[in-house]
Amino acid sequence: MLPLQARTRELWDEHNPGLDTSPMEVVSLIKRITALLDRAVEPIYEGAALTNAEVELLVPLRHTDEPVTASRLASRLGMSRAGVSKALAKLEKRGLIARSVNPADRRTTLISTTRTGNDTIDELFPRELEAHAKLLAGLGRDRENVIDALTLLAETMESRFDSAPRDDLAQAETARTP
């Protein structure tokens, strides 16, 4: 834990002795890692045709065999449907994705990347991966241990949410998507 975070925890412990501040250890590390990942890719996205967030949305679409629905994409990415819909509207206006009516369910649309979208992703995403690889190169043999620990963390956190409604939605989307 960084000195400022340790001091913050000490202060909270002093003023609220019954408060469990132990989650700060994990959460502060997650925030620190996220900030470092963002910092590593900042130069890539300065003046680029896409933002980092837009690339995260488009990468799963890039090599899919068939178009997917916005709802299914939101579920896969753990994002809100409203947020995905808003981002997709912007990407469509810029000619990076195309929407078509779902023949299996005319109430939904199918999303796919356009040639321009594919070219843009193909230019930016490998650069992002390279930046991440450089950042993580020092892990060496500990890489698998880190992956195991992060997987445990993600699974533990996911288990705290009631996933039944999301699973039902994903199953319904799968049934409707050809």
PDB file of C-alpha atoms in Angstrom, residues 68-128:
ATOM      1  CA  VAL A  68     -24.415  -9.335 -32.377  1.00  0.00           C
ATOM      2  CA  THR A  69     -27.112  -7.309 -30.654  1.00  0.00           C
ATOM      3  CA  ALA A  70     -26.292  -4.266 -28.557  1.00  0.00           C
ATOM      4  CA  SER A  71     -27.845  -5.977 -25.552  1.00  0.00           C
ATOM      5  CA  ARG A  72     -25.628  -9.016 -25.947  1.00  0.00           C
ATOM      6  CA  LEU A  73     -22.562  -6.823 -26.408  1.00  0.00           C
ATOM      7  CA  ALA A  74     -23.402  -4.890 -23.234  1.00  0.00           C
ATOM      8  CA  SER A  75     -23.777  -8.138 -21.319  1.00  0.00           C
ATOM      9  CA  ARG A  76     -20.455  -9.504 -22.605  1.00  0.00           C
ATOM     10  CA  LEU A  77     -18.629  -6.309 -21.666  1.00  0.00           C
ATOM     11  CA  GLY A  78     -20.374  -5.779 -18.341  1.00  0.00           C
ATOM     12  CA  MET A  79     -21.671  -2.405 -19.478  1.00  0.00           C
ATOM     13  CA  SER A  80     -25.104  -0.818 -19.314  1.00  0.00           C
ATOM     14  CA  ARG A  81     -27.312  -1.182 -22.372  1.00  0.00           C
ATOM     15  CA  ALA A  82     -27.877   2.578 -22.396  1.00  0.00           C
ATOM     16  CA  GLY A  83     -24.140   3.291 -22.405  1.00  0.00           C
ATOM     17  CA  VAL A  84     -23.492   0.801 -25.194  1.00  0.00           C
ATOM     18  CA  SER A  85     -26.397   2.138 -27.227  1.00  0.00           C
ATOM     19  CA  LYS A  86     -25.149   5.713 -26.908  1.00  0.00           C
ATOM     20  CA  ALA A  87     -21.590   4.741 -27.882  1.00  0.00           C
ATOM     21  CA  LEU A  88     -22.824   2.663 -30.835  1.00  0.00           C
ATOM     22  CA  ALA A  89     -24.876   5.588 -32.128  1.00  0.00           C
ATOM     23  CA  LYS A  90     -21.729   7.737 -32.214  1.00  0.00           C
ATOM     24  CA  LEU A  91     -19.729   4.986 -33.921  1.00  0.00           C
ATOM     25  CA  GLU A  92     -22.475   4.488 -36.504  1.00  0.00           C
ATOM     26  CA  LYS A  93     -22.519   8.215 -37.340  1.00  0.00           C
ATOM     27  CA  ARG A  94     -18.780   8.026 -37.981  1.00  0.00           C
ATOM     28  CA  GLY A  95     -19.183   4.985 -40.255  1.00  0.00           C
ATOM     29  CA  LEU A  96     -17.345   2.547 -37.973  1.00  0.00           C
ATOM     30  CA  ILE A  97     -20.257   0.180 -37.354  1.00  0.00           C
ATOM     31  CA  ALA A  98     -23.376  -0.807 -39.242  1.00  0.00           C
ATOM     32  CA  ARG A  99     -26.741  -1.836 -37.861  1.00  0.00           C
ATOM     33  CA  SER A 100     -29.219  -4.089 -39.575  1.00  0.00           C
ATOM     34  CA  VAL A 101     -32.616  -5.431 -38.569  1.00  0.00           C
ATOM     35  CA  ASN A 102     -32.408  -8.808 -36.878  1.00  0.00           C
ATOM     36  CA  PRO A 103     -34.403 -11.195 -39.104  1.00  0.00           C
ATOM     37  CA  ALA A 104     -35.049 -13.457 -36.104  1.00  0.00           C
ATOM     38  CA  ASP A 105     -36.503 -10.591 -34.036  1.00  0.00           C
ATOM     39  CA  ARG A 106     -37.367  -7.378 -35.855  1.00  0.00           C
ATOM     40  CA  ARG A 107     -37.400  -5.486 -32.510  1.00  0.00           C
ATOM     41  CA  THR A 108     -33.601  -5.728 -32.286  1.00  0.00           C
ATOM     42  CA  THR A 109     -30.754  -4.711 -34.537  1.00  0.00           C
ATOM     43  CA  LEU A 110     -27.561  -6.549 -35.315  1.00  0.00           C
ATOM     44  CA  ILE A 111     -24.264  -4.720 -34.965  1.00  0.00           C
ATOM     45  CA  SER A 112     -21.177  -5.297 -37.094  1.00  0.00           C
ATOM     46  CA  THR A 113     -18.043  -3.326 -37.823  1.00  0.00           C
ATOM     47  CA  THR A 114     -17.577  -1.677 -41.203  1.00  0.00           C
ATOM     48  CA  ARG A 115     -14.428  -1.865 -43.305  1.00  0.00           C
ATOM     49  CA  THR A 116     -13.430   1.565 -41.953  1.00  0.00           C
ATOM     50  CA  GLY A 117     -14.096   0.355 -38.415  1.00  0.00           C
ATOM     51  CA  ASN A 118     -12.010  -2.764 -38.977  1.00  0.00           C
ATOM     52  CA  ASP A 119      -9.115  -0.769 -40.423  1.00  0.00           C
ATOM     53  CA  THR A 120      -9.195   1.647 -37.490  1.00  0.00           C
ATOM     54  CA  ILE A 121      -9.248  -1.145 -34.909  1.00  0.00           C
ATOM     55  CA  ASP A 122      -6.493  -3.000 -36.756  1.00  0.00           C
ATOM     56  CA  GLU A 123      -4.319   0.108 -36.526  1.00  0.00           C
ATOM     57  CA  LEU A 124      -4.955   0.994 -32.859  1.00  0.00           C
ATOM     58  CA  PHE A 125      -5.509  -2.250 -30.959  1.00  0.00           C
ATOM     59  CA  PRO A 126      -2.106  -3.841 -31.709  1.00  0.00           C
ATOM     60  CA  ARG A 127      -0.458  -0.657 -30.441  1.00  0.00           C
ATOM     61  CA  GLU A 128      -2.487  -0.900 -27.228  1.00  0.00           C
TER      62      GLU A 128
END
